[in-house]
Amino acid sequence: MKAVESEVHDAHFTVDKQNISLWPREPPPKTGPYLVLGRCLTVRAAVVLLTLVLVSSALNALGPSPRPADPWFMGTMSDVKTSAQLLQGRVDNISTLSSEIKRNSGGVEAAGVQVRMVNASLDHVRSQIQRLEISVKEADARLQKLTSSWEEVDKLNAQIPELKRDLDKASALNAKVWDLQSGLGNISKMLKQQNDILQMMSQGWKYFRGNVYYFSVMKKTWYSAQQFCVSRESHLTSVTSESEQEFLYKMTDGLIYWIGLTKAGSEWDWHWVDDTPFDKLQSARFWIPGEPNNSENNEHCANIKRSSLRSWNDAPCDIELLFICKRPYVPSEP
């Protein structure tokens, strides 16, 4: 707009030796782009119209002028028309410029809105940056803590070999303690077992390899002897091995004792009364040579008759003899 105003020249000319100016040489003070343009346009248009009216009135008042003055007047009018045309062009230019300024004002306002939006975005970004800076500071503090923690971990790692050695020693000691505890437990069981055995021995029972045996001091028939044993939670003894046979015949010391071997009630097959399986092949080594002979077809029960490995004899079940009861050893309640 300053460029346009600098191109506009003052329209100044003389009518009847009087200086006439279409607008002042100095422009009025600017109060705003749109206000100044509007005022300039209005003032200049008014001055041009007023000048034309004054010129027309002066011509009518003077009447026909002498011919020598016609060329001057025509030149003056030509200058006025030229100035008016220039003025009209400037006015058109100013109008066009005003329209462009009005159109651009919308863009300026839109740009202002965008600037405000950008400023708001920048404020949001700045706040995010501040939060990130705070987070970075917190992360740095945590990193320092972790660094110190890792230093402690390194110290602990350096102590690990020594701790392992101590742990190995503790494990060895623990194993020894377990062994001692196990040994003490076994000793405790043995002592308890010995105590139980001593109590049973005081009642006439003998212990051998997990079983206890009662050697009677009174004589009974085989059936009565079995009932007596049952009343003591036992049965007439069975024999399951050579070692047990040896234990029994040594304890009888040559006296005759009923054992739990019979063939009564079983279709005349020998069997143990406590339901122990009867090993006929093994038991063949324990009979006295020539036994069992079932003399008079009435010898259905067996006894130990001699103090030797081959000591079994069959005899009538209703004769009275000493007898041997047998039951498994069961530890008493603690």
mmCIF file of C-alpha atoms in Angstrom:
data_model
loop_
_atom_site.group_PDB
_atom_site.id
_atom_site.type_symbol
_atom_site.label_atom_id
_atom_site.label_comp_id
_atom_site.label_asym_id
_atom_site.label_seq_id
_atom_site.Cartn_x
_atom_site.Cartn_y
_atom_site.Cartn_z
ATOM 1 C CA MET A 1 0.000 0.000 0.000
ATOM 2 C CA LYS A 2 2.944 2.340 0.665
ATOM 3 C CA ALA A 3 4.196 1.554 -2.821
ATOM 4 C CA VAL A 4 0.848 2.525 -4.360
ATOM 5 C CA GLU A 5 0.707 5.763 -2.421
ATOM 6 C CA SER A 6 4.265 6.666 -3.434
ATOM 7 C CA GLU A 7 3.302 6.338 -7.090
ATOM 8 C CA VAL A 8 0.319 8.766 -6.756
ATOM 9 C CA HIS A 9 1.397 12.403 -7.572
ATOM 10 C CA ASP A 10 -0.321 15.461 -6.186
ATOM 11 C CA ALA A 11 -2.874 16.865 -8.693
ATOM 12 C CA HIS A 12 -1.986 20.577 -8.589
ATOM 13 C CA PHE A 13 -2.900 23.138 -11.274
ATOM 14 C CA THR A 14 -3.826 26.875 -11.665
ATOM 15 C CA VAL A 15 -7.247 28.223 -12.626
ATOM 16 C CA ASP A 16 -7.480 31.992 -13.192
ATOM 17 C CA LYS A 17 -4.110 32.483 -11.543
ATOM 18 C CA GLN A 18 -5.288 30.595 -8.472
ATOM 19 C CA ASN A 19 -3.601 27.460 -7.251
ATOM 20 C CA ILE A 20 -5.985 24.579 -6.951
ATOM 21 C CA SER A 21 -4.946 21.278 -5.254
ATOM 22 C CA LEU A 22 -7.148 18.147 -5.482
ATOM 23 C CA TRP A 23 -5.764 16.770 -2.123
ATOM 24 C CA PRO A 24 -3.241 17.887 0.420
ATOM 25 C CA ARG A 25 0.397 17.145 -0.135
ATOM 26 C CA GLU A 26 0.705 15.433 3.254
ATOM 27 C CA PRO A 27 -1.560 12.372 3.742
ATOM 28 C CA PRO A 28 -3.690 12.222 6.874
ATOM 29 C CA PRO A 29 -2.405 10.171 9.790
ATOM 30 C CA LYS A 30 -2.970 6.445 9.464
ATOM 31 C CA THR A 31 -5.267 4.822 11.927
ATOM 32 C CA GLY A 32 -5.678 1.500 10.151
ATOM 33 C CA PRO A 33 -5.272 -0.032 6.695
ATOM 34 C CA TYR A 34 -8.936 -0.386 5.829
ATOM 35 C CA LEU A 35 -10.007 2.931 7.428
ATOM 36 C CA VAL A 36 -7.268 4.904 5.666
ATOM 37 C CA LEU A 37 -8.107 3.404 2.286
ATOM 38 C CA GLY A 38 -11.785 4.143 2.701
ATOM 39 C CA ARG A 39 -11.217 7.722 3.828
ATOM 40 C CA CYS A 40 -8.698 8.476 1.059
ATOM 41 C CA LEU A 41 -11.032 7.110 -1.571
ATOM 42 C CA THR A 42 -13.986 9.133 -0.292
ATOM 43 C CA VAL A 43 -12.034 12.398 0.084
ATOM 44 C CA ARG A 44 -10.394 12.195 -3.293
ATOM 45 C CA ALA A 45 -13.617 11.410 -5.082
ATOM 46 C CA ALA A 46 -15.314 14.348 -3.341
ATOM 47 C CA VAL A 47 -12.463 16.736 -4.235
ATOM 48 C CA VAL A 48 -12.587 15.707 -7.904
ATOM 49 C CA LEU A 49 -16.334 16.277 -8.120
ATOM 50 C CA LEU A 50 -16.065 19.607 -6.328
ATOM 51 C CA THR A 51 -13.304 20.759 -8.653
ATOM 52 C CA LEU A 52 -15.317 19.859 -11.733
ATOM 53 C CA VAL A 53 -18.318 21.773 -10.390
ATOM 54 C CA LEU A 54 -16.199 24.856 -9.615
ATOM 55 C CA VAL A 55 -14.602 24.799 -13.071
ATOM 56 C CA SER A 56 -17.964 24.498 -14.749
ATOM 57 C CA SER A 57 -19.406 27.350 -12.688
ATOM 58 C CA ALA A 58 -16.416 29.582 -13.486
ATOM 59 C CA LEU A 59 -16.776 28.996 -17.197
ATOM 60 C CA ASN A 60 -20.438 29.852 -17.165
ATOM 61 C CA ALA A 61 -19.799 33.035 -15.220
ATOM 62 C CA LEU A 62 -17.092 34.293 -17.515
ATOM 63 C CA GLY A 63 -18.995 33.726 -20.679
ATOM 64 C CA PRO A 64 -17.230 33.499 -23.966
ATOM 65 C CA SER A 65 -13.605 34.352 -23.420
ATOM 66 C CA PRO A 66 -11.390 36.093 -25.963
ATOM 67 C CA ARG A 67 -9.941 33.779 -28.516
ATOM 68 C CA PRO A 68 -6.366 34.335 -27.465
ATOM 69 C CA ALA A 69 -7.251 32.622 -24.133
ATOM 70 C CA ASP A 70 -8.839 29.564 -25.729
ATOM 71 C CA PRO A 71 -5.648 27.574 -26.210
ATOM 72 C CA TRP A 72 -4.638 28.096 -22.594
ATOM 73 C CA PHE A 73 -8.014 27.105 -21.316
ATOM 74 C CA MET A 74 -8.180 24.078 -23.522
ATOM 75 C CA GLY A 75 -4.768 23.048 -22.323
ATOM 76 C CA THR A 76 -5.849 23.516 -18.760
ATOM 77 C CA MET A 77 -8.983 21.444 -19.318
ATOM 78 C CA SER A 78 -6.921 18.791 -21.012
ATOM 79 C CA ASP A 79 -4.651 18.709 -17.957
ATOM 80 C CA VAL A 80 -7.691 18.478 -15.724
ATOM 81 C CA LYS A 81 -9.120 15.601 -17.741
ATOM 82 C CA THR A 82 -5.777 13.892 -17.737
ATOM 83 C CA SER A 83 -5.488 14.363 -13.997
ATOM 84 C CA ALA A 84 -9.054 13.127 -13.573
ATOM 85 C CA GLN A 85 -8.286 10.054 -15.656
ATOM 86 C CA LEU A 86 -5.142 9.414 -13.611
ATOM 87 C CA LEU A 87 -7.146 9.912 -10.472
ATOM 88 C CA GLN A 88 -9.803 7.502 -11.709
ATOM 89 C CA GLY A 89 -7.129 4.947 -12.471
ATOM 90 C CA ARG A 90 -5.633 5.394 -8.997
ATOM 91 C CA VAL A 91 -9.123 5.041 -7.516
ATOM 92 C CA ASP A 92 -9.653 1.830 -9.500
ATOM 93 C CA ASN A 93 -6.268 0.572 -8.385
ATOM 94 C CA ILE A 94 -7.097 1.458 -4.793
ATOM 95 C CA SER A 95 -10.472 -0.340 -5.077
ATOM 96 C CA THR A 96 -8.789 -3.411 -6.535
ATOM 97 C CA LEU A 97 -6.156 -3.287 -3.814
ATOM 98 C CA SER A 98 -8.884 -2.914 -1.170
ATOM 99 C CA SER A 99 -10.687 -5.968 -2.548
ATOM 100 C CA GLU A 100 -7.465 -7.950 -2.524
ATOM 101 C CA ILE A 101 -6.732 -6.778 1.006
ATOM 102 C CA LYS A 102 -10.231 -7.845 2.063
ATOM 103 C CA ARG A 103 -9.740 -11.240 0.410
ATOM 104 C CA ASN A 104 -6.322 -11.613 2.003
ATOM 105 C CA SER A 105 -7.728 -10.580 5.378
ATOM 106 C CA GLY A 106 -9.653 -13.865 5.479
ATOM 107 C CA GLY A 107 -6.433 -15.749 4.797
ATOM 108 C CA VAL A 108 -4.674 -13.692 7.464
ATOM 109 C CA GLU A 109 -7.412 -14.574 9.955
ATOM 110 C CA ALA A 110 -7.167 -18.248 8.977
ATOM 111 C CA ALA A 111 -3.390 -18.012 9.312
ATOM 112 C CA GLY A 112 -3.939 -16.442 12.733
ATOM 113 C CA VAL A 113 -6.131 -19.378 13.739
ATOM 114 C CA GLN A 114 -3.491 -21.778 12.485
ATOM 115 C CA VAL A 115 -0.817 -19.823 14.363
ATOM 116 C CA ARG A 116 -2.882 -20.077 17.539
ATOM 117 C CA MET A 117 -3.346 -23.812 16.950
ATOM 118 C CA VAL A 118 0.391 -24.198 16.362
ATOM 119 C CA ASN A 119 1.079 -22.237 19.545
ATOM 120 C CA ALA A 120 -1.295 -24.523 21.450
ATOM 121 C CA SER A 121 0.457 -27.574 19.966
ATOM 122 C CA LEU A 122 3.813 -26.087 20.912
ATOM 123 C CA ASP A 123 2.559 -25.548 24.476
ATOM 124 C CA HIS A 124 1.423 -29.195 24.590
ATOM 125 C CA VAL A 125 4.784 -30.338 23.207
ATOM 126 C CA ARG A 126 6.602 -28.204 25.772
ATOM 127 C CA SER A 127 4.545 -29.774 28.581
ATOM 128 C CA GLN A 128 5.336 -33.231 27.204
ATOM 129 C CA ILE A 129 9.003 -32.325 27.028
ATOM 130 C CA GLN A 130 8.863 -31.195 30.660
ATOM 131 C CA ARG A 131 7.242 -34.488 31.644
ATOM 132 C CA LEU A 132 9.878 -36.391 29.668
ATOM 133 C CA GLU A 133 12.605 -34.443 31.419
ATOM 134 C CA ILE A 134 11.076 -35.398 34.784
ATOM 135 C CA SER A 135 10.837 -39.048 33.658
ATOM 136 C CA VAL A 136 14.454 -38.969 32.515
ATOM 137 C CA LYS A 137 15.502 -37.619 35.908
ATOM 138 C CA GLU A 138 13.532 -40.359 37.675
ATOM 139 C CA ALA A 139 15.014 -43.010 35.360
ATOM 140 C CA ASP A 140 18.481 -41.658 36.064
ATOM 141 C CA ALA A 141 17.847 -41.892 39.808
ATOM 142 C CA ARG A 142 16.628 -45.468 39.403
ATOM 143 C CA LEU A 143 19.648 -46.273 37.276
ATOM 144 C CA GLN A 144 21.903 -44.977 40.012
ATOM 145 C CA LYS A 145 20.083 -47.183 42.517
ATOM 146 C CA LEU A 146 20.412 -50.169 40.196
ATOM 147 C CA THR A 147 24.091 -49.409 39.750
ATOM 148 C CA SER A 148 24.588 -49.431 43.505
ATOM 149 C CA SER A 149 22.523 -52.640 43.702
ATOM 150 C CA TRP A 150 24.717 -54.271 41.058
ATOM 151 C CA GLU A 151 27.767 -53.314 43.095
ATOM 152 C CA GLU A 152 26.243 -55.141 46.045
ATOM 153 C CA VAL A 153 25.446 -58.090 43.759
ATOM 154 C CA ASP A 154 29.070 -58.165 42.635
ATOM 155 C CA LYS A 155 30.146 -58.283 46.271
ATOM 156 C CA LEU A 156 27.744 -61.143 46.901
ATOM 157 C CA ASN A 157 28.995 -62.953 43.792
ATOM 158 C CA ALA A 158 32.503 -62.679 45.154
ATOM 159 C CA GLN A 159 31.275 -64.326 48.353
ATOM 160 C CA ILE A 160 29.511 -67.171 46.513
ATOM 161 C CA PRO A 161 32.542 -69.561 46.388
ATOM 162 C CA GLU A 162 33.035 -69.230 50.135
ATOM 163 C CA LEU A 163 29.309 -69.663 50.705
ATOM 164 C CA LYS A 164 29.371 -72.793 48.536
ATOM 165 C CA ARG A 165 32.213 -74.217 50.597
ATOM 166 C CA ASP A 166 30.280 -73.453 53.767
ATOM 167 C CA LEU A 167 27.198 -75.017 52.235
ATOM 168 C CA ASP A 168 29.133 -78.150 51.315
ATOM 169 C CA LYS A 169 30.404 -78.355 54.861
ATOM 170 C CA ALA A 170 26.878 -77.830 56.173
ATOM 171 C CA SER A 171 25.577 -80.520 53.804
ATOM 172 C CA ALA A 172 28.240 -82.942 54.999
ATOM 173 C CA LEU A 173 27.401 -82.132 58.594
ATOM 174 C CA ASN A 174 23.719 -82.512 57.825
ATOM 175 C CA ALA A 175 24.359 -85.931 56.262
ATOM 176 C CA LYS A 176 26.284 -86.937 59.367
ATOM 177 C CA VAL A 177 23.456 -85.678 61.541
ATOM 178 C CA TRP A 178 20.991 -87.709 59.484
ATOM 179 C CA ASP A 179 23.189 -90.758 59.829
ATOM 180 C CA LEU A 180 23.412 -90.200 63.569
ATOM 181 C CA GLN A 181 19.681 -89.685 63.808
ATOM 182 C CA SER A 182 19.084 -92.815 61.758
ATOM 183 C CA GLY A 183 21.523 -94.710 63.941
ATOM 184 C CA LEU A 184 19.856 -93.373 67.052
ATOM 185 C CA GLY A 185 16.495 -94.356 65.620
ATOM 186 C CA ASN A 186 17.749 -97.862 64.936
ATOM 187 C CA ILE A 187 19.274 -98.057 68.388
ATOM 188 C CA SER A 188 16.002 -96.826 69.842
ATOM 189 C CA LYS A 189 14.112 -99.499 67.926
ATOM 190 C CA MET A 190 16.574 -102.155 69.001
ATOM 191 C CA LEU A 191 16.355 -101.075 72.602
ATOM 192 C CA LYS A 192 12.594 -101.100 72.425
ATOM 193 C CA GLN A 193 12.647 -104.497 70.748
ATOM 194 C CA GLN A 194 14.987 -105.826 73.406
ATOM 195 C CA ASN A 195 12.725 -104.432 76.065
ATOM 196 C CA ASP A 196 9.707 -106.104 74.445
ATOM 197 C CA ILE A 197 11.644 -109.371 74.133
ATOM 198 C CA LEU A 198 12.734 -109.217 77.747
ATOM 199 C CA GLN A 199 9.161 -108.711 78.820
ATOM 200 C CA MET A 200 7.995 -111.636 76.656
ATOM 201 C CA MET A 201 10.859 -113.796 77.906
ATOM 202 C CA SER A 202 9.751 -113.074 81.422
ATOM 203 C CA GLN A 203 6.408 -114.582 80.371
ATOM 204 C CA GLY A 204 8.075 -117.690 78.898
ATOM 205 C CA TRP A 205 8.432 -116.573 75.242
ATOM 206 C CA LYS A 206 11.626 -116.881 73.163
ATOM 207 C CA TYR A 207 12.610 -114.580 70.240
ATOM 208 C CA PHE A 208 14.024 -115.836 66.928
ATOM 209 C CA ARG A 209 14.269 -113.901 63.627
ATOM 210 C CA GLY A 210 11.099 -111.830 63.882
ATOM 211 C CA ASN A 211 8.991 -114.379 65.703
ATOM 212 C CA VAL A 212 8.414 -115.262 69.348
ATOM 213 C CA TYR A 213 7.883 -118.806 70.625
ATOM 214 C CA TYR A 214 6.262 -120.115 73.782
ATOM 215 C CA PHE A 215 7.526 -123.470 75.083
ATOM 216 C CA SER A 216 4.877 -124.818 77.420
ATOM 217 C CA VAL A 217 5.552 -126.393 80.814
ATOM 218 C CA MET A 218 2.297 -128.337 80.838
ATOM 219 C CA LYS A 219 1.048 -131.098 78.593
ATOM 220 C CA LYS A 220 -2.073 -130.959 76.444
ATOM 221 C CA THR A 221 -3.640 -132.791 73.547
ATOM 222 C CA TRP A 222 -2.878 -131.327 70.127
ATOM 223 C CA TYR A 223 -6.335 -129.667 69.884
ATOM 224 C CA SER A 224 -6.187 -128.243 73.428
ATOM 225 C CA ALA A 225 -2.673 -126.957 72.790
ATOM 226 C CA GLN A 226 -3.876 -125.164 69.640
ATOM 227 C CA GLN A 227 -6.733 -123.542 71.590
ATOM 228 C CA PHE A 228 -4.261 -122.394 74.251
ATOM 229 C CA CYS A 229 -2.023 -120.817 71.613
ATOM 230 C CA VAL A 230 -4.964 -119.048 69.978
ATOM 231 C CA SER A 231 -5.872 -117.583 73.365
ATOM 232 C CA ARG A 232 -2.365 -116.065 73.370
ATOM 233 C CA GLU A 233 -2.833 -114.613 69.862
ATOM 234 C CA SER A 234 -0.672 -117.336 68.313
ATOM 235 C CA HIS A 235 -0.760 -120.825 66.779
ATOM 236 C CA LEU A 236 1.085 -124.071 67.216
ATOM 237 C CA THR A 237 4.419 -123.398 65.547
ATOM 238 C CA SER A 238 5.168 -123.877 61.876
ATOM 239 C CA VAL A 239 8.654 -124.518 60.458
ATOM 240 C CA THR A 240 9.697 -122.657 57.314
ATOM 241 C CA SER A 241 13.482 -123.092 57.195
ATOM 242 C CA GLU A 242 16.337 -125.277 58.342
ATOM 243 C CA SER A 243 17.567 -122.565 60.717
ATOM 244 C CA GLU A 244 14.161 -122.389 62.378
ATOM 245 C CA GLN A 245 14.103 -126.210 62.663
ATOM 246 C CA GLU A 246 17.518 -126.101 64.299
ATOM 247 C CA PHE A 247 16.372 -123.398 66.764
ATOM 248 C CA LEU A 248 13.329 -125.468 67.751
ATOM 249 C CA TYR A 249 14.980 -128.836 68.277
ATOM 250 C CA LYS A 250 17.775 -127.264 70.300
ATOM 251 C CA MET A 251 15.243 -125.514 72.541
ATOM 252 C CA THR A 252 13.274 -128.731 73.115
ATOM 253 C CA ASP A 253 16.457 -130.457 74.315
ATOM 254 C CA GLY A 254 15.183 -133.950 73.508
ATOM 255 C CA LEU A 255 11.703 -133.499 75.010
ATOM 256 C CA ILE A 256 8.610 -134.128 72.861
ATOM 257 C CA TYR A 257 6.600 -131.018 71.836
ATOM 258 C CA TRP A 258 3.555 -130.680 69.633
ATOM 259 C CA ILE A 259 4.062 -128.519 66.485
ATOM 260 C CA GLY A 260 1.367 -127.100 64.200
ATOM 261 C CA LEU A 261 1.622 -129.772 61.490
ATOM 262 C CA THR A 262 -1.489 -131.969 60.954
ATOM 263 C CA LYS A 263 -3.398 -133.733 58.223
ATOM 264 C CA ALA A 264 -6.734 -133.797 60.000
ATOM 265 C CA GLY A 265 -9.591 -132.039 58.191
ATOM 266 C CA SER A 266 -7.693 -131.586 54.942
ATOM 267 C CA GLU A 267 -8.324 -134.809 53.057
ATOM 268 C CA TRP A 268 -5.312 -136.309 54.839
ATOM 269 C CA ASP A 269 -2.739 -133.931 53.372
ATOM 270 C CA TRP A 270 -0.217 -132.449 55.792
ATOM 271 C CA HIS A 271 -0.605 -128.696 56.377
ATOM 272 C CA TRP A 272 0.357 -126.014 58.907
ATOM 273 C CA VAL A 273 -2.421 -124.843 61.202
ATOM 274 C CA ASP A 274 -1.356 -121.137 60.874
ATOM 275 C CA ASP A 275 -1.922 -121.381 57.058
ATOM 276 C CA THR A 276 1.802 -121.220 56.234
ATOM 277 C CA PRO A 277 2.299 -123.039 52.875
ATOM 278 C CA PHE A 278 3.615 -126.580 53.431
ATOM 279 C CA ASP A 279 6.816 -127.327 51.488
ATOM 280 C CA LYS A 280 6.684 -131.106 51.191
ATOM 281 C CA LEU A 281 10.114 -131.386 49.559
ATOM 282 C CA GLN A 282 11.881 -129.282 52.185
ATOM 283 C CA SER A 283 10.004 -130.882 55.057
ATOM 284 C CA ALA A 284 11.075 -134.367 53.933
ATOM 285 C CA ARG A 285 14.498 -133.601 55.502
ATOM 286 C CA PHE A 286 12.947 -133.002 58.943
ATOM 287 C CA TRP A 287 11.101 -136.341 59.431
ATOM 288 C CA ILE A 288 12.661 -139.126 61.438
ATOM 289 C CA PRO A 289 13.639 -141.880 59.007
ATOM 290 C CA GLY A 290 10.574 -144.050 58.408
ATOM 291 C CA GLU A 291 8.168 -141.314 59.495
ATOM 292 C CA PRO A 292 5.410 -140.426 59.042
ATOM 293 C CA ASN A 293 4.134 -144.001 59.160
ATOM 294 C CA ASN A 294 0.557 -143.368 60.438
ATOM 295 C CA SER A 295 0.684 -146.324 62.806
ATOM 296 C CA GLU A 296 -2.695 -147.991 63.253
ATOM 297 C CA ASN A 297 -4.030 -145.322 60.866
ATOM 298 C CA ASN A 298 -4.404 -142.921 63.806
ATOM 299 C CA GLU A 299 -1.329 -140.676 63.717
ATOM 300 C CA HIS A 300 -2.566 -137.395 62.205
ATOM 301 C CA CYS A 301 -0.549 -134.819 64.193
ATOM 302 C CA ALA A 302 3.215 -134.104 64.257
ATOM 303 C CA ASN A 303 5.674 -133.408 67.048
ATOM 304 C CA ILE A 304 9.388 -132.814 67.589
ATOM 305 C CA LYS A 305 10.678 -135.992 69.216
ATOM 306 C CA ARG A 306 14.477 -135.748 69.039
ATOM 307 C CA SER A 307 17.143 -133.118 69.447
ATOM 308 C CA SER A 308 18.356 -133.371 65.863
ATOM 309 C CA LEU A 309 17.555 -131.971 62.410
ATOM 310 C CA ARG A 310 15.533 -135.067 61.568
ATOM 311 C CA SER A 311 13.225 -135.035 64.548
ATOM 312 C CA TRP A 312 9.610 -134.991 63.341
ATOM 313 C CA ASN A 313 7.248 -137.809 64.237
ATOM 314 C CA ASP A 314 3.554 -138.421 63.611
ATOM 315 C CA ALA A 315 1.390 -139.427 66.594
ATOM 316 C CA PRO A 316 -2.264 -139.672 67.666
ATOM 317 C CA CYS A 317 -3.682 -136.133 68.215
ATOM 318 C CA ASP A 318 -5.398 -137.046 71.517
ATOM 319 C CA ILE A 319 -2.297 -137.827 73.515
ATOM 320 C CA GLU A 320 -0.979 -135.146 75.889
ATOM 321 C CA LEU A 321 2.406 -133.605 75.139
ATOM 322 C CA LEU A 322 4.265 -130.345 75.687
ATOM 323 C CA PHE A 323 3.688 -127.842 72.870
ATOM 324 C CA ILE A 324 5.230 -124.792 71.134
ATOM 325 C CA CYS A 325 3.218 -121.628 70.266
ATOM 326 C CA LYS A 326 4.464 -119.133 67.644
ATOM 327 C CA ARG A 327 3.487 -115.593 66.645
ATOM 328 C CA PRO A 328 5.162 -112.743 64.732
ATOM 329 C CA TYR A 329 6.923 -110.140 66.813
ATOM 330 C CA VAL A 330 4.961 -106.860 66.813
ATOM 331 C CA PRO A 331 6.630 -103.884 68.538
ATOM 332 C CA SER A 332 4.573 -102.463 71.343
ATOM 333 C CA GLU A 333 3.176 -98.947 71.088
ATOM 334 C CA PRO A 334 5.662 -96.238 72.153
#
